[in-house]
JSON list of C-alpha atoms in Angstrom, two decimals:
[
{"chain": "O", "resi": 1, "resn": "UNK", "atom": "CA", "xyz": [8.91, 27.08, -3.63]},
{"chain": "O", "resi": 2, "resn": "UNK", "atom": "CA", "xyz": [10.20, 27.33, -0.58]},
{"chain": "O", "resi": 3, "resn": "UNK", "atom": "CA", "xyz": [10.47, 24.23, 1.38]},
{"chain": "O", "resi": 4, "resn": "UNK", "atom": "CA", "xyz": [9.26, 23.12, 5.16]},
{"chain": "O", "resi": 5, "resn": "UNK", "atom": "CA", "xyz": [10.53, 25.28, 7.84]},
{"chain": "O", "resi": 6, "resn": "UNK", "atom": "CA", "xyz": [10.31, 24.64, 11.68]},
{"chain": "O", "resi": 7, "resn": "UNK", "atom": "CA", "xyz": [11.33, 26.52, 14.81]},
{"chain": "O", "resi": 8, "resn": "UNK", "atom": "CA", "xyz": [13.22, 26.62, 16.55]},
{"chain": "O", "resi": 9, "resn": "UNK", "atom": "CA", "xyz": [15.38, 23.89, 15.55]},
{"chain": "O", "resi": 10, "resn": "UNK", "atom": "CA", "xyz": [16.94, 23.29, 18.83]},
{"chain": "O", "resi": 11, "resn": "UNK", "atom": "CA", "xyz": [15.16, 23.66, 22.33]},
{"chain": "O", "resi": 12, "resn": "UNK", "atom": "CA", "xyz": [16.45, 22.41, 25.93]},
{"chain": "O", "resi": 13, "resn": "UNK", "atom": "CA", "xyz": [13.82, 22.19, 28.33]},
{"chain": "O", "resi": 14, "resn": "UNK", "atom": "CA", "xyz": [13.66, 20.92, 31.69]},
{"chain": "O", "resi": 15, "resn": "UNK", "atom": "CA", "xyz": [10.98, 18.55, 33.25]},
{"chain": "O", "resi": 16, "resn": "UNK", "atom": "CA", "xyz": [7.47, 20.22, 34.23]},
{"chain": "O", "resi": 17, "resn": "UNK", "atom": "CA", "xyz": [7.98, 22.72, 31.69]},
{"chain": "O", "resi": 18, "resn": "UNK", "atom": "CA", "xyz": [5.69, 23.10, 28.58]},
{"chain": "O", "resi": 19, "resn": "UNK", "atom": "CA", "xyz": [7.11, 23.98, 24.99]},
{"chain": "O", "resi": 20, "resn": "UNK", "atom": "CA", "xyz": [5.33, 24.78, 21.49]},
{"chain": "O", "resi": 21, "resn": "UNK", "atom": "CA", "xyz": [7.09, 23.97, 18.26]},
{"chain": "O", "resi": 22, "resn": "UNK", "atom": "CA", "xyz": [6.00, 25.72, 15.03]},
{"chain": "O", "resi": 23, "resn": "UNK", "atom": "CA", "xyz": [5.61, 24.49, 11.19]},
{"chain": "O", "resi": 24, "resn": "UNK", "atom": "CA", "xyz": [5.19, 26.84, 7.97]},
{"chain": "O", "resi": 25, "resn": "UNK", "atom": "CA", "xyz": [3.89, 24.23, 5.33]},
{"chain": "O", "resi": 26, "resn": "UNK", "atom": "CA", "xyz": [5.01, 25.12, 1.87]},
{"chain": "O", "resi": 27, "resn": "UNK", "atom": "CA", "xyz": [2.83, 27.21, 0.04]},
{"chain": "O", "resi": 28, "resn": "UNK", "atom": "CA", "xyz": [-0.76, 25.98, -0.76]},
{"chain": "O", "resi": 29, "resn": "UNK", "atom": "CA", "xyz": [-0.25, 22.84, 1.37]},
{"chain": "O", "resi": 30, "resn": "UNK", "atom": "CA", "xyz": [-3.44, 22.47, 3.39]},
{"chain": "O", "resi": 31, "resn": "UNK", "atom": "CA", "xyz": [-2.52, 19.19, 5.18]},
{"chain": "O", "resi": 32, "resn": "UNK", "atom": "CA", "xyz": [0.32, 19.31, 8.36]},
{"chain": "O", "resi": 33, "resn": "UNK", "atom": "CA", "xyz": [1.43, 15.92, 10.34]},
{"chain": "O", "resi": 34, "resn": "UNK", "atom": "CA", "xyz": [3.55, 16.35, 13.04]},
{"chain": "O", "resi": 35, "resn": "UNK", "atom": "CA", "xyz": [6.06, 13.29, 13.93]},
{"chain": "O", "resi": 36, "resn": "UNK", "atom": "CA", "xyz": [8.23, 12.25, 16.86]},
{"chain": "O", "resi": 37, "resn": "UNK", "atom": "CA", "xyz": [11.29, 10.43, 16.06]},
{"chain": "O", "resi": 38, "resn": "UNK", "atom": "CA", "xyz": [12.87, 8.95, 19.06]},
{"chain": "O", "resi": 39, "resn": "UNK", "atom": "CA", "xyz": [16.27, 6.26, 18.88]},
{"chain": "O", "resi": 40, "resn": "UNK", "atom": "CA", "xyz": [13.84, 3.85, 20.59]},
{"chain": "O", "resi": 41, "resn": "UNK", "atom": "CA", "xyz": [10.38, 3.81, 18.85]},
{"chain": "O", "resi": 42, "resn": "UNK", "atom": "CA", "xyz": [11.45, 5.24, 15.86]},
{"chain": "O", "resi": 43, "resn": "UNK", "atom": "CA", "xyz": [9.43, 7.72, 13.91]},
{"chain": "O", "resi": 44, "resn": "UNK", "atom": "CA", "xyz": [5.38, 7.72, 15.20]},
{"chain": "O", "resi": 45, "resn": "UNK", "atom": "CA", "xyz": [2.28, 9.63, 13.88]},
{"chain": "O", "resi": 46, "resn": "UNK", "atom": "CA", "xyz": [1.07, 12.31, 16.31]},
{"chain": "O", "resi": 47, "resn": "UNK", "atom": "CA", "xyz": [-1.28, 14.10, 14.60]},
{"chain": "O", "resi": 48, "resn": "UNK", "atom": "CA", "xyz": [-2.58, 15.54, 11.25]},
{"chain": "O", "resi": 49, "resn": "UNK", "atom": "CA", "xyz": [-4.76, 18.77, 10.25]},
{"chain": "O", "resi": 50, "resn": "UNK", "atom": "CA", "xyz": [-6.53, 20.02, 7.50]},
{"chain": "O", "resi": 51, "resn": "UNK", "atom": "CA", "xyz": [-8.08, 23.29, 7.52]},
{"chain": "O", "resi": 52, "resn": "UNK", "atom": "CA", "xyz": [-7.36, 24.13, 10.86]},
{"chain": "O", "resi": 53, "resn": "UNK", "atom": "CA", "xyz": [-9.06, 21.06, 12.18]},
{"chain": "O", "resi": 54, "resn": "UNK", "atom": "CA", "xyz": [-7.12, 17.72, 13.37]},
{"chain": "O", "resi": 55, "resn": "UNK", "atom": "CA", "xyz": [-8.35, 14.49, 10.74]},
{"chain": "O", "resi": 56, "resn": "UNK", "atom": "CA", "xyz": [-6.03, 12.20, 12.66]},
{"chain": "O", "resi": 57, "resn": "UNK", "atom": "CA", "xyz": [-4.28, 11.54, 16.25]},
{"chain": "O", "resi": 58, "resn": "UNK", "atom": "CA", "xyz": [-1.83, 9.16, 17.19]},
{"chain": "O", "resi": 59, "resn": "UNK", "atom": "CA", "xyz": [-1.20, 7.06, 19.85]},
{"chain": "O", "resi": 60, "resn": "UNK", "atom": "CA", "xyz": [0.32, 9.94, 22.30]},
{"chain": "O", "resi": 61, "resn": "UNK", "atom": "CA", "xyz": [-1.20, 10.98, 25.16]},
{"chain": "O", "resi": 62, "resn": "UNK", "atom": "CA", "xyz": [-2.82, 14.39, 26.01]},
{"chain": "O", "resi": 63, "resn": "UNK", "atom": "CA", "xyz": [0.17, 16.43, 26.82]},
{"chain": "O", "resi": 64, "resn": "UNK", "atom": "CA", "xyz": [0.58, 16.61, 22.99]},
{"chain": "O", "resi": 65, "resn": "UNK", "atom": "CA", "xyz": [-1.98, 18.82, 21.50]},
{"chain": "O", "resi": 66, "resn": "UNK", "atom": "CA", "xyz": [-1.69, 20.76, 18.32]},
{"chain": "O", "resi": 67, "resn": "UNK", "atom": "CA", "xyz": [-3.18, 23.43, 16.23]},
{"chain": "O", "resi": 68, "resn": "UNK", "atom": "CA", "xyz": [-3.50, 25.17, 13.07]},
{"chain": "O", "resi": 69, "resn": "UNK", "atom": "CA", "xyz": [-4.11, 28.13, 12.12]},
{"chain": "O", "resi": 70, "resn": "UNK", "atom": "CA", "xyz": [-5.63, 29.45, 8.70]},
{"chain": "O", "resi": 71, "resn": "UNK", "atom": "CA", "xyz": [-3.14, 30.26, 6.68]},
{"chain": "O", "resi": 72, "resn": "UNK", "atom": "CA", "xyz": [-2.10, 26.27, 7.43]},
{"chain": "O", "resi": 73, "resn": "UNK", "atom": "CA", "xyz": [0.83, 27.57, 9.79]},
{"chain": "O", "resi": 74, "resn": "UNK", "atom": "CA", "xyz": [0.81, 24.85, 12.61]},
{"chain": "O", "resi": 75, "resn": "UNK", "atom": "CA", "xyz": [2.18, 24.61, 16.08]},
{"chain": "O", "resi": 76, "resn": "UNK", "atom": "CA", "xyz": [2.18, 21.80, 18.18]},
{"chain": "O", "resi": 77, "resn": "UNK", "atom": "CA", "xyz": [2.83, 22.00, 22.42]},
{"chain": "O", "resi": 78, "resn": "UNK", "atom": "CA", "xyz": [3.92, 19.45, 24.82]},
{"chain": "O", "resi": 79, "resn": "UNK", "atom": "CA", "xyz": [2.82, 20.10, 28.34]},
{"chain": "O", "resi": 80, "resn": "UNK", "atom": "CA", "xyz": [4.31, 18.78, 31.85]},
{"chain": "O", "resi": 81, "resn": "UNK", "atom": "CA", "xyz": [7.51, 17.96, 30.04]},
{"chain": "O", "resi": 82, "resn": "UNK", "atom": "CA", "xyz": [8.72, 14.83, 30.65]},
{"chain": "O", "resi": 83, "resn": "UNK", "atom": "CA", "xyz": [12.75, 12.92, 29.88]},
{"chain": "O", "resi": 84, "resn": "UNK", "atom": "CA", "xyz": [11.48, 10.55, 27.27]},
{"chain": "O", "resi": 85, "resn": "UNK", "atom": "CA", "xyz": [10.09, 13.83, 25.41]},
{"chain": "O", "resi": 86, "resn": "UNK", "atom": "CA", "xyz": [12.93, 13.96, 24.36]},
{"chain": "O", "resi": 87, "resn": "UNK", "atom": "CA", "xyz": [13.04, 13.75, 20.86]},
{"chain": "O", "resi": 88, "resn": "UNK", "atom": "CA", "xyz": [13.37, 14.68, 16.95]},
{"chain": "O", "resi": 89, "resn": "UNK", "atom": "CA", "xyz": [10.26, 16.59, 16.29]},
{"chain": "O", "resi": 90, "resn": "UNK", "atom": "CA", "xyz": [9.63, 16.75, 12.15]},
{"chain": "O", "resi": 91, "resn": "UNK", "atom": "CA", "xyz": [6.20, 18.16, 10.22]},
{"chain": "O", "resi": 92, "resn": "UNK", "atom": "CA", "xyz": [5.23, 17.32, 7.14]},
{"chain": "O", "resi": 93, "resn": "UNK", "atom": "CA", "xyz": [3.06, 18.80, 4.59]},
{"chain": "O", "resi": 94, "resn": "UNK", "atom": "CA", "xyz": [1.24, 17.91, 1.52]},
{"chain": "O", "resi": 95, "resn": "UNK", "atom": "CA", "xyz": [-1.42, 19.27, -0.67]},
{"chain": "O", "resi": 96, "resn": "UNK", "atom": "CA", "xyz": [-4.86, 17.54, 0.90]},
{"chain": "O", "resi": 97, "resn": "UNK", "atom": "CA", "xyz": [-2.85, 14.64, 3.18]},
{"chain": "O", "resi": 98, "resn": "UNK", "atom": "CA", "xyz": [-4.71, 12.35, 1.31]},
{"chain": "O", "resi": 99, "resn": "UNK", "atom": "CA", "xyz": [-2.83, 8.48, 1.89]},
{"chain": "O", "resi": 100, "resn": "UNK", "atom": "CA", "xyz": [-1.41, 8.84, -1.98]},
{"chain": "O", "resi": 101, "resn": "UNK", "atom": "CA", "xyz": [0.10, 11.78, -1.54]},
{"chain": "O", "resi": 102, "resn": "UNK", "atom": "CA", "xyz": [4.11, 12.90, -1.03]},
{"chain": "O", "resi": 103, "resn": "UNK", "atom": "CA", "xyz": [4.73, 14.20, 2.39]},
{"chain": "O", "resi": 104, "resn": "UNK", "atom": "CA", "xyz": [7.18, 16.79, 2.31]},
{"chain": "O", "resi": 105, "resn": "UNK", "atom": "CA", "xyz": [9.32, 17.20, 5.58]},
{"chain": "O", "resi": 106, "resn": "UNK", "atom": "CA", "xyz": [10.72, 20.05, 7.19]},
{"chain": "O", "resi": 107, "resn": "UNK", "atom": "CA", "xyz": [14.54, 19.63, 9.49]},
{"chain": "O", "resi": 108, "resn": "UNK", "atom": "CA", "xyz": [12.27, 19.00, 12.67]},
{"chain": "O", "resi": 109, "resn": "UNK", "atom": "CA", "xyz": [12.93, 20.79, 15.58]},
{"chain": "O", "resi": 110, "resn": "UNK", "atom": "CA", "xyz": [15.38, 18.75, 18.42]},
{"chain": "O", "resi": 111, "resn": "UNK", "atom": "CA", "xyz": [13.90, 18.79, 21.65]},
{"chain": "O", "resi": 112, "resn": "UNK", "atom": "CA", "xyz": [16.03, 18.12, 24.85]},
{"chain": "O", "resi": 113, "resn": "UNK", "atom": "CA", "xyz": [14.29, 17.70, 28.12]},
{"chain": "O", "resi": 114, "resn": "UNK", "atom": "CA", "xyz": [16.42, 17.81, 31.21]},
{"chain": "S", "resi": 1, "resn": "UNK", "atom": "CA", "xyz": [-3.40, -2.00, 11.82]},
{"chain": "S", "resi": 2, "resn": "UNK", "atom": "CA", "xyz": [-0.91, -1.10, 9.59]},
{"chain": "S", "resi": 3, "resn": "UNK", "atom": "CA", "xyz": [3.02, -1.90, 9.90]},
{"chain": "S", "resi": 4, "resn": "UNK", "atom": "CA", "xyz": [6.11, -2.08, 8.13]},
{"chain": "S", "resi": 5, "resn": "UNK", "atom": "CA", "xyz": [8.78, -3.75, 8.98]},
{"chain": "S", "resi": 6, "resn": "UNK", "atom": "CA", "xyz": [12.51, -3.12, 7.92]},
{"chain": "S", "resi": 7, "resn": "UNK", "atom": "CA", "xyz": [14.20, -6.12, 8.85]},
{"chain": "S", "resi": 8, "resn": "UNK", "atom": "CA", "xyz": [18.16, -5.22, 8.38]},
{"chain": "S", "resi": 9, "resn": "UNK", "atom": "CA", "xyz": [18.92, -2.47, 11.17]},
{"chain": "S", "resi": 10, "resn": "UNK", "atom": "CA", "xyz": [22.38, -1.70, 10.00]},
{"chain": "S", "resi": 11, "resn": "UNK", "atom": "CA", "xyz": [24.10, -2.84, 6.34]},
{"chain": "S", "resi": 12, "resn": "UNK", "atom": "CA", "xyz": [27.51, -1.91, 5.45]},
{"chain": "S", "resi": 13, "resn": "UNK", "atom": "CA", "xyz": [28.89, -2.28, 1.86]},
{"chain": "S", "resi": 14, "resn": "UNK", "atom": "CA", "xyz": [31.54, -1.01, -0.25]},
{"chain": "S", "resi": 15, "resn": "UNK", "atom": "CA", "xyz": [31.47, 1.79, -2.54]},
{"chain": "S", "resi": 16, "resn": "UNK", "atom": "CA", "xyz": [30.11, 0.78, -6.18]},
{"chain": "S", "resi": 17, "resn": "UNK", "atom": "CA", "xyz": [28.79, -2.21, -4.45]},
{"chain": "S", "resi": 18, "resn": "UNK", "atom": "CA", "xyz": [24.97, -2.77, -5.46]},
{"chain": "S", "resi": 19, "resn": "UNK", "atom": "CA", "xyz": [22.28, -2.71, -2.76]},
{"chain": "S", "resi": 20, "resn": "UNK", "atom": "CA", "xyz": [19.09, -4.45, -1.77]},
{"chain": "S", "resi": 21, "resn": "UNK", "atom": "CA", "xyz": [16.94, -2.69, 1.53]},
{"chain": "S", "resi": 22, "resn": "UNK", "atom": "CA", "xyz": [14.15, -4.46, 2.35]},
{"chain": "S", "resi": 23, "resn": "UNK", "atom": "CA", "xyz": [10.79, -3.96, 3.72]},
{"chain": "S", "resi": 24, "resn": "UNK", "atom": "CA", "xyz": [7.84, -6.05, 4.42]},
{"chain": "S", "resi": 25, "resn": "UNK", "atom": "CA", "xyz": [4.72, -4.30, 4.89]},
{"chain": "S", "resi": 26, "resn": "UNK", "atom": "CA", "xyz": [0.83, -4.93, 5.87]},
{"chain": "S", "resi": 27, "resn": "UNK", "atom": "CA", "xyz": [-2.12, -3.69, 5.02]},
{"chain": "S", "resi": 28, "resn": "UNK", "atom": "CA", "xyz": [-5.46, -5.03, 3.78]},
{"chain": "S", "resi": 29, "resn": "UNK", "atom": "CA", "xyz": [-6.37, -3.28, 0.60]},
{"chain": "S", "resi": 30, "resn": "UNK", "atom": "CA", "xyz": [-3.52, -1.81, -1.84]},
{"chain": "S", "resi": 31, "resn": "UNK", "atom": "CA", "xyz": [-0.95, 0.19, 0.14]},
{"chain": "S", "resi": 32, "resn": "UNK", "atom": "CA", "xyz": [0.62, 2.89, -0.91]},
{"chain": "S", "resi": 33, "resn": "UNK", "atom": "CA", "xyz": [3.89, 3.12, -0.15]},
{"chain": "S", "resi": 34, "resn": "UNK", "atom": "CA", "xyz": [7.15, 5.02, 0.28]},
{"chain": "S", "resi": 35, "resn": "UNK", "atom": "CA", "xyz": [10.74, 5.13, 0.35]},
{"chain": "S", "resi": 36, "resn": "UNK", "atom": "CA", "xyz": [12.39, 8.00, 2.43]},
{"chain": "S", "resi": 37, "resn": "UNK", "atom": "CA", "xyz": [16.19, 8.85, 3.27]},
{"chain": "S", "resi": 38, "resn": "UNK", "atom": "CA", "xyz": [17.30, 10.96, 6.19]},
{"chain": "S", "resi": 39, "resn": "UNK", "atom": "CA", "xyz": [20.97, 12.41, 6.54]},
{"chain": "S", "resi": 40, "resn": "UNK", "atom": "CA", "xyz": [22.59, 13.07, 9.86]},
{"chain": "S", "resi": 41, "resn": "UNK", "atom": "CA", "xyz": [20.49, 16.02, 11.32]},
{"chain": "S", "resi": 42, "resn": "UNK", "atom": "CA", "xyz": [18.26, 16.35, 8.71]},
{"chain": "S", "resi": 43, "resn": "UNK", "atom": "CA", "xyz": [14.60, 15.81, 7.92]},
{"chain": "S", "resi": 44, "resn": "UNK", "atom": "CA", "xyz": [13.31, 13.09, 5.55]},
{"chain": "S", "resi": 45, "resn": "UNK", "atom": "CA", "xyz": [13.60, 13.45, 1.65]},
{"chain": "S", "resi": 46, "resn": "UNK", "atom": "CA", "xyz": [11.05, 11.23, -0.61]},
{"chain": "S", "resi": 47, "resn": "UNK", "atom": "CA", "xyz": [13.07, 8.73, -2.76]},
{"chain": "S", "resi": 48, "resn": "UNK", "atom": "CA", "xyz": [10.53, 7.18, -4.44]},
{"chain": "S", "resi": 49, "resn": "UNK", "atom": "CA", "xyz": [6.70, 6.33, -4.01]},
{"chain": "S", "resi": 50, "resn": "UNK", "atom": "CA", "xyz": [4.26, 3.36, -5.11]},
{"chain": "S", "resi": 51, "resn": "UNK", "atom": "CA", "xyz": [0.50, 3.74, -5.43]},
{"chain": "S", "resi": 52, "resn": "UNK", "atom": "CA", "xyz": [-0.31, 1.51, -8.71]},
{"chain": "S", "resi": 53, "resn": "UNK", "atom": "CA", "xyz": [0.29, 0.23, -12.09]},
{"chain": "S", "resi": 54, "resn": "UNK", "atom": "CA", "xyz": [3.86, -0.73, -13.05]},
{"chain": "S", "resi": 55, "resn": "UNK", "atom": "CA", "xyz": [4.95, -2.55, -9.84]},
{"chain": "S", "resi": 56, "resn": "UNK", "atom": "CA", "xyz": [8.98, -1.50, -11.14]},
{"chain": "S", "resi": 57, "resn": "UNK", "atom": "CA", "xyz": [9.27, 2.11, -9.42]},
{"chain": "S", "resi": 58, "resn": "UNK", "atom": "CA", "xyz": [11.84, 4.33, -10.56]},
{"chain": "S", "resi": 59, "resn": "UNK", "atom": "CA", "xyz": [13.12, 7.21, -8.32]},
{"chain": "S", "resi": 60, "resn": "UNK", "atom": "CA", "xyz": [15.57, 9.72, -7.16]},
{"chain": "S", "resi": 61, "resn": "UNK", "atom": "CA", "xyz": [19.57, 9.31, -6.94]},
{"chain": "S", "resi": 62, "resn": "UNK", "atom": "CA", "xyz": [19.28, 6.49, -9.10]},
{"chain": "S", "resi": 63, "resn": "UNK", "atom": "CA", "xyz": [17.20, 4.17, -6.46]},
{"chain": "S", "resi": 64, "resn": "UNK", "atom": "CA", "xyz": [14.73, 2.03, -7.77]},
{"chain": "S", "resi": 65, "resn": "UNK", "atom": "CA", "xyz": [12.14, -0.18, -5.98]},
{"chain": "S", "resi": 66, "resn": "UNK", "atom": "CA", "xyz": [9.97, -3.06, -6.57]},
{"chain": "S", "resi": 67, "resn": "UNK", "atom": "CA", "xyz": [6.31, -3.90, -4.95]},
{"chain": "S", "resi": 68, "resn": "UNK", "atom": "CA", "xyz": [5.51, -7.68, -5.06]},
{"chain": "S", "resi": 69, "resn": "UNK", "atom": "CA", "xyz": [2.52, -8.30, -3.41]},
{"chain": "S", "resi": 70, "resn": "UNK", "atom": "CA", "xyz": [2.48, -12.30, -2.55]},
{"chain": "S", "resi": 71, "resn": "UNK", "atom": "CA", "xyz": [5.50, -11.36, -0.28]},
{"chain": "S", "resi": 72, "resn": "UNK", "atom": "CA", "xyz": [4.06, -8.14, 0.92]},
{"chain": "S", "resi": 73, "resn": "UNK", "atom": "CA", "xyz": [7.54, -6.23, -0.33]},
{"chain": "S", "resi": 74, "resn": "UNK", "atom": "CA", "xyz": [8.74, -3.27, -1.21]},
{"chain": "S", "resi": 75, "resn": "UNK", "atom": "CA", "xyz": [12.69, -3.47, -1.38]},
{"chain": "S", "resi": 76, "resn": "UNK", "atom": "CA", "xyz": [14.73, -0.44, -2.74]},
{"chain": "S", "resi": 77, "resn": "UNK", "atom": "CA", "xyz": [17.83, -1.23, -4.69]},
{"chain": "S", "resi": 78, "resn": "UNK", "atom": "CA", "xyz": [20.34, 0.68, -6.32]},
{"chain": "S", "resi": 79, "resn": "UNK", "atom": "CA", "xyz": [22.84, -0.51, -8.83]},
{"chain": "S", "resi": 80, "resn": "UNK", "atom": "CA", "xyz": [26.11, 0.85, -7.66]},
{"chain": "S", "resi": 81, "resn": "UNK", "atom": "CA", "xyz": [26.35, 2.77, -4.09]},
{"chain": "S", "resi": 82, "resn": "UNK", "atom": "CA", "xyz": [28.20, 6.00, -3.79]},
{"chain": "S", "resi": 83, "resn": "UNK", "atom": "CA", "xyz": [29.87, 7.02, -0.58]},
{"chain": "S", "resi": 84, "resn": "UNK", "atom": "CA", "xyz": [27.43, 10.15, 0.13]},
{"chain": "S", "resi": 85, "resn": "UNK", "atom": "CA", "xyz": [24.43, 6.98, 0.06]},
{"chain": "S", "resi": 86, "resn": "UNK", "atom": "CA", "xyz": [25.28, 6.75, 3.84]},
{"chain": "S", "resi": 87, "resn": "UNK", "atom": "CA", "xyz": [22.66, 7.83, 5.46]},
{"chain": "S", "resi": 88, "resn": "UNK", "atom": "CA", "xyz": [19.00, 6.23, 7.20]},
{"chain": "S", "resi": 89, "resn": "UNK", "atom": "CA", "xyz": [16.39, 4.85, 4.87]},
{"chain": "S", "resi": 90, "resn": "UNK", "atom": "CA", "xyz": [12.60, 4.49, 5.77]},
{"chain": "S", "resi": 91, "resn": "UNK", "atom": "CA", "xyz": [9.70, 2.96, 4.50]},
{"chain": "S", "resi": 92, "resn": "UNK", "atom": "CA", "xyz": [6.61, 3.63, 5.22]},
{"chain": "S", "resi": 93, "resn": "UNK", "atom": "CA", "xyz": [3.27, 3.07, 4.24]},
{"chain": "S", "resi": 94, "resn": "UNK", "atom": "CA", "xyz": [-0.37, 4.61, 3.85]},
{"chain": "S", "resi": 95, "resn": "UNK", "atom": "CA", "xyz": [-3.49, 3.92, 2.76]},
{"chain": "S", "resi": 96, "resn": "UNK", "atom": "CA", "xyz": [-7.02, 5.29, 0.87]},
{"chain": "S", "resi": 97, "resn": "UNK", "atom": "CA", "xyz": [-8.59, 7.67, 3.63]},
{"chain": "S", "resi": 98, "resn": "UNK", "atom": "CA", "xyz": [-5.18, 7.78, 5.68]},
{"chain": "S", "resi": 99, "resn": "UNK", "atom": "CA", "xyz": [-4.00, 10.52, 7.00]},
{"chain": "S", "resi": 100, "resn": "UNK", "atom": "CA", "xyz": [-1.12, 9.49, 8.38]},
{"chain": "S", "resi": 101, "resn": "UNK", "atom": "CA", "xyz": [2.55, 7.21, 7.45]},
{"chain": "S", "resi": 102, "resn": "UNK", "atom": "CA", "xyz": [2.96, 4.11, 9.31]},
{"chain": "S", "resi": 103, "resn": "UNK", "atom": "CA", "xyz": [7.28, 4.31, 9.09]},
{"chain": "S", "resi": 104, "resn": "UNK", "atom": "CA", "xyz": [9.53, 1.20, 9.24]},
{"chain": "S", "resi": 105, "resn": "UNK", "atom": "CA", "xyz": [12.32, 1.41, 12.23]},
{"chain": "S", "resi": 106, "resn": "UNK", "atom": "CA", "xyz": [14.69, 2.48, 9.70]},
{"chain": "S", "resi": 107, "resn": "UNK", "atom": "CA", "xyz": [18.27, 0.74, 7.80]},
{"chain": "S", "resi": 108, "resn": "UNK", "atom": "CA", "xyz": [21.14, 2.44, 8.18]},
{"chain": "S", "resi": 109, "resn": "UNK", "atom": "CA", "xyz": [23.38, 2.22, 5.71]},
{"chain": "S", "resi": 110, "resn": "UNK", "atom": "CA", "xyz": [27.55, 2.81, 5.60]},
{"chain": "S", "resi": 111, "resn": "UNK", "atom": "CA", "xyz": [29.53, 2.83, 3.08]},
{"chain": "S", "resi": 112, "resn": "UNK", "atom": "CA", "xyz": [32.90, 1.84, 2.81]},
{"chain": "S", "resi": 113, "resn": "UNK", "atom": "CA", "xyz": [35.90, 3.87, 0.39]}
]
């Protein structure tokens, strides 16, 4: 099977501007999460859907919004870009995201906001 | 809420040298809980994963980890480290009904020839 894939990998922004990242789970995974991984706060939960609706949200605030659509492809969008947005951006997929359950994890995508 | 904690930021040991990563977590009921590693510029690849029964995990790359709960652990060790070891290790956690992984702030390990 083939495994997580994200695009683009690499994106430079600048500030103000809005971006969307995409996810292709691997095949028959239901469940995407969508992590930022930053030097300073380390890897954090943003959010998590399941049949095209979102189970889960972190911490982040409203400028992060997601999606997904129903063949479990997922994209994610940061509005009103902002420096610390920048980031490591990785999704993850399992079967039904249930807690006991292996997350796989695609390269992420590396967002740099100037 | 949940947490992990991963106290060593940075270890460095020597090539065939055995190794001990360790990780403290909380959470109420039984945790589930993971070991990932991440290589420069890649994403994160499962090592090894704990829900229940036999609290001696084995996993990938030769890595093996061990869940005592009266310390709240769940250290990953490995026998004898190989050069292409050096990389980031995680560990994170979940729980029944979670939907997400609460991650550690990460050990990364070096390896010297």
């Amino acid at each position: 099977k083939a495994g997580v894939t994200q695009t683009p990998r690499y994106l430079i922004k600048t500030r103000g501007q809005q971006v969307t990242l995409s996810c292709s789970p691997i095949s028959g995974h239901r469940s995407v999460s969508w992590y930022q991984q930053t030097p300073g706060q380390g890897l954090q939960f943003l959010f998590e859907y399941f049949s095209e609706t979102q189970r889960n949200k972190g911490n982040f605030p409203g400028r992060f919004s997601g999606r997904q659509f129903s063949n479990s492809r997922s994209e994610m969008n940061v509005s009103t870009l902002e420096l610390g947005d920048s980031a490591l951006y990785l999704c993850a997929s399992s079967s039904l995201g249930g807690g006991e359950e292996t997350q796989y994890f695609g390269p992420g995508t590396r967002l740099l906001v100037l | 809420a949940q947490s992990v904690t991963q106290p060593d930021i940075h270890i460095t040991v020597s090539e065939g040298a055995s190794l001990e990563l360790r990780c403290n977590y909380s959470y109420g009921a039984t945790p589930y809980l993971f070991w990932y590693v991440q290589s420069p510029g890649q994403g994160l690849q499962l090592l090894l994963k704990y829900f229940s029964g036999d609290t001696l995990v084995q996993g990938i790359k030769g890595f093996e980890a061990e869940f005592k709960r009266s310390q709240s652990s769940f250290n990953l060790r490995k026998p004898s480290v190989h050069w292409s070891d050096a990389a980031e290790y995680f560990c994170a956690n979940s729980g029944a009904g979670s939907y997400q992984l609460t991650f550690g702030k990460g050990t990364k390990l070096s390896v010297i020839p």
